[in-house]
Short mmCIF file of C-alpha atoms in Angstrom, two decimals:
data_model
loop_
_atom_site.label_atom_id
_atom_site.label_comp_id
_atom_site.label_asym_id
_atom_site.label_seq_id
_atom_site.Cartn_x
_atom_site.Cartn_y
_atom_site.Cartn_z
CA UNK K 57 -13.23 -16.05 -10.07
CA UNK K 58 -11.06 -18.57 -10.15
CA UNK K 59 -10.29 -17.87 -13.80
CA UNK K 60 -7.15 -16.02 -15.56
CA UNK K 61 -8.15 -15.23 -19.21
CA UNK K 62 -4.65 -15.15 -21.53
CA UNK K 63 -4.90 -13.26 -24.92
CA UNK K 64 -4.14 -13.50 -27.70
CA UNK K 65 -4.71 -17.50 -28.46
CA UNK K 66 -1.79 -17.60 -31.02
CA UNK K 67 0.86 -15.00 -31.98
CA UNK K 68 3.08 -14.65 -35.15
CA UNK K 69 5.84 -12.07 -34.69
CA UNK K 70 9.31 -11.05 -36.90
CA UNK K 71 12.37 -12.24 -35.40
CA UNK K 72 13.80 -9.28 -33.63
CA UNK K 73 9.96 -8.03 -32.84
CA UNK K 74 8.66 -7.76 -29.38
CA UNK K 75 5.93 -10.51 -28.21
CA UNK K 76 3.07 -9.31 -25.89
CA UNK K 77 1.01 -11.68 -24.25
CA UNK K 78 -1.56 -10.69 -21.89
CA UNK K 79 -3.35 -12.01 -18.59
CA UNK K 80 -6.32 -10.97 -16.47
CA UNK K 81 -7.42 -12.18 -13.17
CA UNK K 82 -10.36 -11.66 -10.69
CA UNK K 83 -9.44 -13.22 -7.59
CA UNK K 84 -7.26 -10.60 -5.34
CA UNK K 85 -6.25 -13.17 -3.13
CA UNK K 86 -3.98 -14.20 -5.75
CA UNK K 87 -0.26 -13.34 -4.83
CA UNK K 88 1.98 -15.03 -7.09
CA UNK K 89 1.87 -14.60 -10.79
CA UNK K 90 4.55 -17.31 -13.10
CA UNK K 91 4.69 -17.72 -16.73
CA UNK K 92 5.56 -21.03 -18.22
CA UNK K 93 7.10 -21.69 -21.75
CA UNK K 94 5.90 -25.40 -23.16
CA UNK K 95 7.79 -26.63 -26.05
CA UNK K 96 5.82 -29.70 -28.17
CA UNK K 97 6.34 -32.96 -26.27
CA UNK K 98 7.72 -30.97 -23.03
CA UNK K 99 6.18 -30.46 -20.11
CA UNK K 100 5.82 -26.44 -19.18
CA UNK K 101 9.17 -24.90 -17.79
CA UNK K 102 9.15 -21.68 -15.64
CA UNK K 103 10.30 -18.77 -17.31
CA UNK K 104 9.58 -15.69 -15.06
CA UNK K 105 7.45 -14.96 -12.02
CA UNK K 106 6.04 -11.87 -10.09
CA UNK K 107 4.51 -11.14 -6.74
CA UNK K 108 2.07 -7.91 -6.52
CA UNK K 109 4.81 -5.83 -4.76
CA UNK K 110 6.47 -5.09 -7.81
CA UNK K 111 5.24 -3.62 -11.03
CA UNK K 112 8.06 -5.22 -13.32
CA UNK K 113 10.42 -7.93 -13.34
CA UNK K 114 13.14 -8.34 -15.99
CA UNK K 115 15.16 -11.20 -16.68
CA UNK K 116 17.15 -11.03 -19.83
CA UNK K 117 14.76 -10.88 -23.02
CA UNK K 118 12.04 -11.65 -20.77
CA UNK K 119 9.74 -8.88 -18.66
CA UNK K 120 6.69 -9.13 -16.47
CA UNK K 121 4.62 -5.84 -16.25
CA UNK K 122 1.74 -6.07 -13.24
CA UNK K 123 -0.94 -3.96 -12.74
CA UNK K 124 -2.34 -4.71 -9.34
CA UNK K 125 -5.23 -2.03 -9.91
CA UNK K 126 -6.22 -3.41 -13.31
CA UNK K 127 -5.87 -7.17 -12.08
CA UNK K 128 -3.76 -7.57 -15.31
CA UNK K 129 -0.36 -9.02 -16.12
CA UNK K 130 1.82 -9.17 -18.99
CA UNK K 131 4.81 -11.24 -20.75
CA UNK K 132 6.78 -9.11 -23.06
CA UNK K 133 9.56 -10.75 -25.03
CA UNK K 134 12.15 -8.34 -26.33
CA UNK K 135 14.16 -9.21 -29.54
CA UNK K 136 12.13 -12.62 -29.82
CA UNK K 137 13.80 -15.28 -31.71
CA UNK K 138 12.55 -18.19 -33.32
CA UNK K 139 13.99 -20.30 -30.79
CA UNK K 140 11.62 -18.49 -28.48
CA UNK K 141 8.48 -20.13 -30.54
CA UNK K 142 6.64 -21.88 -28.08
CA UNK K 143 3.28 -22.27 -25.96
CA UNK K 144 3.34 -19.47 -23.18
CA UNK K 145 0.94 -19.98 -19.91
CA UNK K 146 -0.02 -17.33 -17.38
CA UNK K 147 -0.78 -18.73 -14.09
CA UNK K 148 -1.82 -17.44 -10.49
CA UNK K 149 -1.81 -18.94 -7.40
CA UNK K 150 -2.40 -17.82 -3.60
CA UNK K 151 -0.56 -18.40 -0.47
CA UNK K 152 -3.20 -17.39 2.32
CA UNK K 153 -5.80 -20.19 2.46
CA UNK K 154 -3.57 -22.53 0.62
CA UNK K 155 -5.03 -24.65 -1.89
CA UNK K 156 -1.92 -25.58 -3.76
CA UNK K 157 -3.57 -24.88 -6.93
CA UNK K 158 -1.72 -22.95 -9.81
CA UNK K 159 -4.59 -21.51 -12.05
CA UNK K 160 -3.05 -21.45 -15.81
CA UNK K 161 -4.93 -19.36 -18.71
CA UNK K 162 -6.02 -21.19 -21.70
CA UNK K 163 -1.88 -20.69 -23.46
CA UNK K 164 -0.63 -18.31 -26.18
CA UNK K 165 1.01 -20.30 -29.64
CA UNK K 166 3.85 -17.80 -30.25
CA UNK K 167 5.58 -18.18 -33.66
CA UNK K 168 8.73 -16.20 -34.31
CA UNK K 169 9.61 -16.07 -38.23
CA UNK K 170 13.14 -15.78 -39.22
CA UNK B 1325 19.77 -32.42 -10.18
CA UNK B 1326 17.20 -35.00 -11.53
CA UNK B 1327 13.98 -33.23 -12.59
CA UNK B 1328 10.61 -34.37 -12.32
CA UNK B 1329 10.32 -37.99 -13.81
CA UNK B 1330 7.30 -39.16 -15.13
CA UNK B 1331 6.47 -42.84 -16.45
CA UNK B 1332 5.36 -44.20 -18.75
CA UNK B 1333 5.77 -41.79 -21.45
CA UNK B 1334 3.04 -42.94 -23.55
CA UNK B 1335 0.25 -45.33 -22.71
CA UNK B 1336 -2.87 -47.04 -24.75
CA UNK B 1337 -5.50 -48.37 -23.34
CA UNK B 1338 -8.98 -49.65 -24.09
CA UNK B 1339 -12.15 -47.56 -22.86
CA UNK B 1340 -13.30 -48.94 -19.39
CA UNK B 1341 -9.73 -49.84 -18.23
CA UNK B 1342 -7.58 -48.66 -15.62
CA UNK B 1343 -4.32 -46.68 -16.24
CA UNK B 1344 -1.61 -45.99 -13.67
CA UNK B 1345 0.60 -43.22 -14.02
CA UNK B 1346 3.73 -42.45 -11.90
CA UNK B 1347 5.59 -39.43 -10.87
CA UNK B 1348 9.03 -38.61 -9.01
CA UNK B 1349 9.40 -35.66 -7.75
CA UNK B 1350 12.60 -33.24 -7.33
CA UNK B 1351 14.82 -34.76 -4.13
CA UNK B 1352 13.64 -32.58 -1.61
CA UNK B 1353 10.38 -31.81 -3.00
CA UNK B 1354 7.55 -32.65 -0.51
CA UNK B 1355 4.60 -31.70 -2.77
CA UNK B 1356 3.22 -33.18 -6.06
CA UNK B 1357 0.82 -31.95 -8.18
CA UNK B 1358 -1.13 -33.51 -11.10
CA UNK B 1359 -2.56 -31.60 -14.03
CA UNK B 1360 -4.64 -32.65 -17.39
CA UNK B 1361 -3.67 -31.01 -20.42
CA UNK B 1362 -6.23 -32.04 -22.88
CA UNK B 1363 -6.22 -30.21 -26.69
CA UNK B 1364 -7.48 -27.14 -26.49
CA UNK B 1365 -8.61 -27.11 -22.88
CA UNK B 1366 -5.18 -25.84 -20.91
CA UNK B 1367 -3.86 -27.16 -18.03
CA UNK B 1368 -6.44 -28.39 -15.48
CA UNK B 1369 -5.66 -29.17 -11.87
CA UNK B 1370 -6.19 -32.77 -10.81
CA UNK B 1371 -4.80 -33.05 -7.62
CA UNK B 1372 -2.51 -32.04 -5.07
CA UNK B 1373 -0.49 -34.37 -2.48
CA UNK B 1374 1.73 -32.91 0.37
CA UNK B 1375 3.76 -35.31 2.67
CA UNK B 1376 1.47 -37.97 2.12
CA UNK B 1377 -1.78 -36.70 2.01
CA UNK B 1378 -4.31 -35.58 -0.32
CA UNK B 1379 -4.50 -31.88 0.12
CA UNK B 1380 -6.66 -30.65 -2.42
CA UNK B 1381 -8.29 -31.56 -5.70
CA UNK B 1382 -9.74 -30.28 -9.13
CA UNK B 1383 -13.22 -30.81 -10.71
CA UNK B 1384 -12.98 -34.21 -11.78
CA UNK B 1385 -14.67 -37.35 -11.01
CA UNK B 1386 -13.78 -39.85 -8.31
CA UNK B 1387 -12.45 -42.33 -10.92
CA UNK B 1388 -9.49 -39.98 -10.61
CA UNK B 1389 -7.36 -40.87 -7.55
CA UNK B 1390 -4.04 -41.24 -6.76
CA UNK B 1391 -1.58 -41.66 -3.50
CA UNK B 1392 2.05 -40.38 -2.39
CA UNK B 1393 4.31 -42.70 -1.01
CA UNK B 1394 6.76 -42.12 1.84
CA UNK B 1395 9.55 -41.20 -0.63
CA UNK B 1396 7.12 -38.57 -1.75
CA UNK B 1397 6.66 -40.22 -5.27
CA UNK B 1398 2.87 -40.23 -6.58
CA UNK B 1399 0.82 -42.28 -8.63
CA UNK B 1400 -2.47 -41.37 -10.26
CA UNK B 1401 -4.76 -43.95 -11.40
CA UNK B 1402 -7.74 -43.41 -13.71
CA UNK B 1403 -10.40 -46.20 -13.69
CA UNK B 1404 -13.36 -46.83 -16.03
CA UNK B 1405 -11.19 -44.84 -18.81
CA UNK B 1406 -13.59 -42.73 -21.15
CA UNK B 1407 -12.20 -41.49 -24.43
CA UNK B 1408 -12.12 -38.08 -23.25
CA UNK B 1409 -9.85 -38.96 -20.74
CA UNK B 1410 -7.09 -38.85 -23.62
CA UNK B 1411 -4.66 -36.21 -22.87
CA UNK B 1412 -1.23 -35.10 -21.49
CA UNK B 1413 -1.01 -35.92 -17.79
CA UNK B 1414 1.47 -33.64 -16.31
CA UNK B 1415 3.06 -34.17 -12.41
CA UNK B 1416 4.78 -30.87 -11.13
CA UNK B 1417 6.89 -30.70 -7.56
CA UNK B 1418 7.76 -28.00 -5.36
CA UNK B 1419 9.16 -27.49 -1.86
CA UNK B 1420 6.11 -25.47 -0.76
CA UNK B 1421 2.74 -25.23 -2.58
CA UNK B 1422 1.89 -21.46 -3.53
CA UNK B 1423 5.81 -21.08 -5.37
CA UNK B 1424 7.30 -22.29 -8.38
CA UNK B 1425 6.54 -25.60 -9.80
CA UNK B 1426 8.97 -27.92 -11.81
CA UNK B 1427 6.92 -30.16 -14.77
CA UNK B 1428 7.90 -33.34 -15.91
CA UNK B 1429 7.84 -34.22 -19.48
CA UNK B 1430 4.25 -35.75 -19.11
CA UNK B 1431 2.29 -38.92 -19.95
CA UNK B 1432 0.43 -39.10 -23.06
CA UNK B 1433 -2.49 -41.42 -22.28
CA UNK B 1434 -4.78 -42.41 -25.35
CA UNK B 1435 -7.96 -44.51 -24.70
CA UNK B 1436 -9.25 -46.23 -27.64
#
Protein backbone atom coordinates (compact mmCIF):
# COMPACT_ATOMS: atom_id res chain seq x y z
CA UNK A 1 0.00 0.00 0.00
CA UNK A 2 3.03 2.21 0.30
CA UNK A 3 4.02 1.78 -3.32
CA UNK A 4 3.89 4.30 -6.11
CA UNK A 5 3.92 2.65 -9.52
CA UNK A 6 5.38 4.64 -12.40
CA UNK A 7 5.27 4.00 -16.13
CA UNK A 8 6.77 3.84 -18.64
CA UNK A 9 10.27 2.91 -17.56
CA UNK A 10 11.72 4.73 -20.56
CA UNK A 11 10.35 7.11 -23.14
CA UNK A 12 11.66 8.51 -26.41
CA UNK A 13 9.99 11.61 -27.80
CA UNK A 14 10.76 13.84 -30.76
CA UNK A 15 11.58 17.47 -30.13
CA UNK A 16 8.37 19.45 -29.92
CA UNK A 17 6.31 16.44 -28.92
CA UNK A 18 4.41 15.74 -25.71
CA UNK A 19 5.96 13.51 -23.05
CA UNK A 20 3.54 11.76 -20.72
CA UNK A 21 4.54 9.85 -17.59
CA UNK A 22 2.00 8.13 -15.39
CA UNK A 23 1.91 7.16 -11.73
CA UNK A 24 -0.56 5.25 -9.60
CA UNK A 25 -0.84 4.89 -5.84
CA UNK A 26 -2.86 2.84 -3.37
CA UNK A 27 -2.69 4.72 -0.09
CA UNK A 28 -5.59 7.20 0.03
CA UNK A 29 -3.86 9.00 2.91
CA UNK A 30 -1.30 10.43 0.48
CA UNK A 31 -1.93 14.13 0.05
CA UNK A 32 1.18 15.52 -1.60
CA UNK A 33 2.37 14.46 -5.04
CA UNK A 34 5.61 15.96 -6.36
CA UNK A 35 7.56 15.27 -9.51
CA UNK A 36 11.34 15.35 -9.53
CA UNK A 37 13.78 15.69 -12.42
CA UNK A 38 17.22 14.16 -12.16
CA UNK A 39 20.16 14.71 -14.49
CA UNK A 40 23.14 12.33 -14.45
CA UNK A 41 25.47 13.02 -11.53
CA UNK A 42 22.98 15.30 -9.82
CA UNK A 43 20.40 14.90 -7.11
CA UNK A 44 16.69 15.01 -7.97
CA UNK A 45 15.27 18.52 -8.29
CA UNK A 46 11.65 19.37 -7.48
CA UNK A 47 9.86 20.16 -10.73
CA UNK A 48 6.21 20.60 -9.81
CA UNK A 49 3.86 19.32 -7.12
CA UNK A 50 0.12 18.97 -6.57
CA UNK A 51 -2.26 18.34 -3.71
CA UNK A 52 -5.54 16.37 -4.11
CA UNK A 53 -7.80 19.42 -3.88
CA UNK A 54 -7.01 20.34 -7.50
CA UNK A 55 -7.20 18.23 -10.65
CA UNK A 56 -4.53 20.01 -12.64
CA UNK A 57 -1.53 22.25 -12.09
CA UNK A 58 0.51 23.90 -14.79
CA UNK A 59 3.92 25.52 -14.60
CA UNK A 60 5.31 26.56 -17.94
CA UNK A 61 5.57 23.50 -20.18
CA UNK A 62 4.97 21.12 -17.28
CA UNK A 63 1.49 20.03 -16.20
CA UNK A 64 0.37 17.58 -13.52
CA UNK A 65 -3.02 15.96 -14.03
CA UNK A 66 -4.52 14.37 -10.93
CA UNK A 67 -7.38 11.85 -10.79
CA UNK A 68 -8.29 11.26 -7.16
CA UNK A 69 -10.96 8.61 -7.82
CA UNK A 70 -8.59 6.56 -9.97
CA UNK A 71 -5.65 7.23 -7.63
CA UNK A 72 -3.53 8.26 -10.56
CA UNK A 73 -1.52 11.30 -11.53
CA UNK A 74 0.55 12.12 -14.54
CA UNK A 75 3.18 14.54 -15.79
CA UNK A 76 2.81 16.10 -19.21
CA UNK A 77 5.75 17.89 -20.79
CA UNK A 78 4.58 20.01 -23.69
CA UNK A 79 6.89 21.03 -26.56
CA UNK A 80 9.55 18.62 -25.25
CA UNK A 81 13.13 19.80 -25.73
CA UNK A 82 16.46 17.90 -25.79
CA UNK A 83 17.32 19.67 -22.53
CA UNK A 84 14.39 17.86 -20.92
CA UNK A 85 16.22 14.55 -21.37
CA UNK A 86 16.56 13.29 -17.81
CA UNK A 87 15.08 10.79 -15.36
CA UNK A 88 11.74 11.76 -13.88
CA UNK A 89 10.40 10.48 -10.58
CA UNK A 90 6.90 10.81 -9.22
CA UNK A 91 6.46 10.64 -5.47
CA UNK A 92 3.80 10.73 -2.77
CA UNK A 93 3.64 11.49 0.92
CA UNK A 94 1.08 12.14 3.62
CA UNK A 95 0.81 14.93 6.17
CA UNK A 96 -1.31 13.15 8.76
CA UNK A 97 0.45 10.57 10.91
CA UNK A 98 3.51 12.15 9.45
CA UNK A 99 6.23 9.68 8.62
CA UNK A 100 8.52 12.13 6.87
CA UNK A 101 8.69 9.56 4.12
CA UNK A 102 8.44 10.55 0.50
CA UNK A 103 7.66 7.40 -1.51
CA UNK A 104 9.14 7.46 -5.00
CA UNK A 105 8.15 5.73 -8.19
CA UNK A 106 10.81 3.74 -10.01
CA UNK A 107 11.62 6.52 -12.43
CA UNK A 108 11.22 7.18 -16.16
CA UNK A 109 14.19 7.90 -18.37
CA UNK A 110 13.14 10.44 -20.98
CA UNK A 111 15.10 11.00 -24.17
CA UNK A 112 14.05 13.86 -26.42
CA UNK A 113 15.47 13.49 -29.91
CA UNK A 114 16.42 16.66 -31.80
CA UNK B 1 21.01 30.66 -0.77
CA UNK B 2 23.31 27.65 -0.53
CA UNK B 3 21.67 24.35 -1.37
CA UNK B 4 22.02 21.04 0.38
CA UNK B 5 25.68 20.08 0.44
CA UNK B 6 27.00 16.56 0.77
CA UNK B 7 30.50 15.26 1.32
CA UNK B 8 32.44 13.50 0.13
CA UNK B 9 31.34 13.37 -3.51
CA UNK B 10 32.84 9.93 -3.97
CA UNK B 11 33.89 7.31 -1.46
CA UNK B 12 35.55 3.95 -2.06
CA UNK B 13 35.60 1.45 0.77
CA UNK B 14 36.49 -2.17 1.24
CA UNK B 15 33.88 -4.72 2.26
CA UNK B 16 33.61 -4.84 6.05
CA UNK B 17 34.77 -1.27 6.58
CA UNK B 18 32.69 1.64 7.83
CA UNK B 19 31.61 4.65 5.79
CA UNK B 20 30.60 8.09 7.06
CA UNK B 21 28.66 10.45 4.82
CA UNK B 22 27.88 14.04 5.70
CA UNK B 23 25.09 16.45 4.85
CA UNK B 24 24.48 20.14 5.47
CA UNK B 25 20.86 21.21 4.96
CA UNK B 26 19.61 24.48 3.61
CA UNK B 27 19.82 27.18 6.25
CA UNK B 28 16.63 27.19 8.28
CA UNK B 29 15.66 23.63 7.36
CA UNK B 30 15.35 21.40 10.40
CA UNK B 31 14.43 18.11 8.74
CA UNK B 32 17.02 15.96 7.01
CA UNK B 33 16.27 12.83 5.01
CA UNK B 34 18.59 10.15 3.68
CA UNK B 35 17.81 8.08 0.59
CA UNK B 36 19.68 5.30 -1.15
CA UNK B 37 19.63 5.24 -4.94
CA UNK B 38 20.98 1.93 -6.11
CA UNK B 39 21.15 1.12 -9.79
CA UNK B 40 17.77 -0.07 -10.99
CA UNK B 41 16.13 0.22 -7.58
CA UNK B 42 14.96 3.83 -7.53
CA UNK B 43 15.08 5.97 -4.42
CA UNK B 44 14.72 4.06 -1.17
CA UNK B 45 13.97 5.92 2.07
CA UNK B 46 16.63 5.38 4.73
CA UNK B 47 16.25 7.82 7.61
CA UNK B 48 14.50 11.00 8.70
CA UNK B 49 15.91 13.35 11.31
CA UNK B 50 14.10 16.34 12.71
CA UNK B 51 15.21 18.63 15.53
CA UNK B 52 18.06 16.27 16.38
CA UNK B 53 15.90 13.17 16.73
CA UNK B 54 15.48 10.15 14.49
CA UNK B 55 11.80 10.26 13.52
CA UNK B 56 11.56 7.34 11.11
CA UNK B 57 13.69 4.80 9.32
CA UNK B 58 13.16 2.73 6.23
CA UNK B 59 13.53 -0.98 5.75
CA UNK B 60 17.29 -1.13 6.19
CA UNK B 61 19.39 -3.13 8.66
CA UNK B 62 20.66 -1.50 11.89
CA UNK B 63 24.15 -1.14 10.44
CA UNK B 64 22.72 1.90 8.67
CA UNK B 65 22.57 4.63 11.30
CA UNK B 66 23.07 8.31 11.64
CA UNK B 67 22.57 11.39 13.68
CA UNK B 68 21.65 15.03 13.42
CA UNK B 69 23.73 17.70 15.09
CA UNK B 70 22.51 20.87 16.87
CA UNK B 71 23.21 22.88 13.71
CA UNK B 72 20.88 20.44 11.83
CA UNK B 73 23.66 18.94 9.76
CA UNK B 74 23.59 15.18 9.61
CA UNK B 75 25.82 12.17 9.30
CA UNK B 76 25.00 8.75 7.85
CA UNK B 77 27.09 5.83 9.02
CA UNK B 78 27.17 2.48 7.33
CA UNK B 79 28.95 -0.26 9.25
CA UNK B 80 30.20 -3.62 8.05
CA UNK B 81 29.94 -2.56 4.42
CA UNK B 82 28.65 -5.06 1.89
CA UNK B 83 29.10 -4.98 -1.87
CA UNK B 84 25.38 -4.29 -2.35
CA UNK B 85 25.71 -1.08 -0.33
CA UNK B 86 27.30 0.46 -3.41
CA UNK B 87 24.93 3.24 -4.40
CA UNK B 88 24.33 6.96 -4.58
CA UNK B 89 23.35 8.23 -1.14
CA UNK B 90 21.19 11.33 -1.29
CA UNK B 91 20.44 13.76 1.48
CA UNK B 92 17.49 16.12 1.36
CA UNK B 93 16.19 18.79 3.66
CA UNK B 94 12.90 20.58 4.21
CA UNK B 95 11.25 23.13 6.45
CA UNK B 96 8.44 20.80 7.42
CA UNK B 97 8.29 17.13 6.57
CA UNK B 98 5.68 16.04 4.06
CA UNK B 99 6.34 18.98 1.79
CA UNK B 100 8.92 19.70 -0.87
CA UNK B 101 12.37 18.27 -0.32
CA UNK B 102 15.56 19.81 -1.67
CA UNK B 103 18.16 17.20 -2.50
CA UNK B 104 21.92 17.42 -2.53
CA UNK B 105 24.00 15.96 -5.34
CA UNK B 106 24.76 12.85 -3.35
CA UNK B 107 27.72 10.75 -2.28
CA UNK B 108 28.67 7.91 -4.59
CA UNK B 109 29.71 5.02 -2.35
CA UNK B 110 31.55 2.15 -3.96
CA UNK B 111 32.29 -0.96 -1.93
CA UNK B 112 35.00 -3.22 -3.33
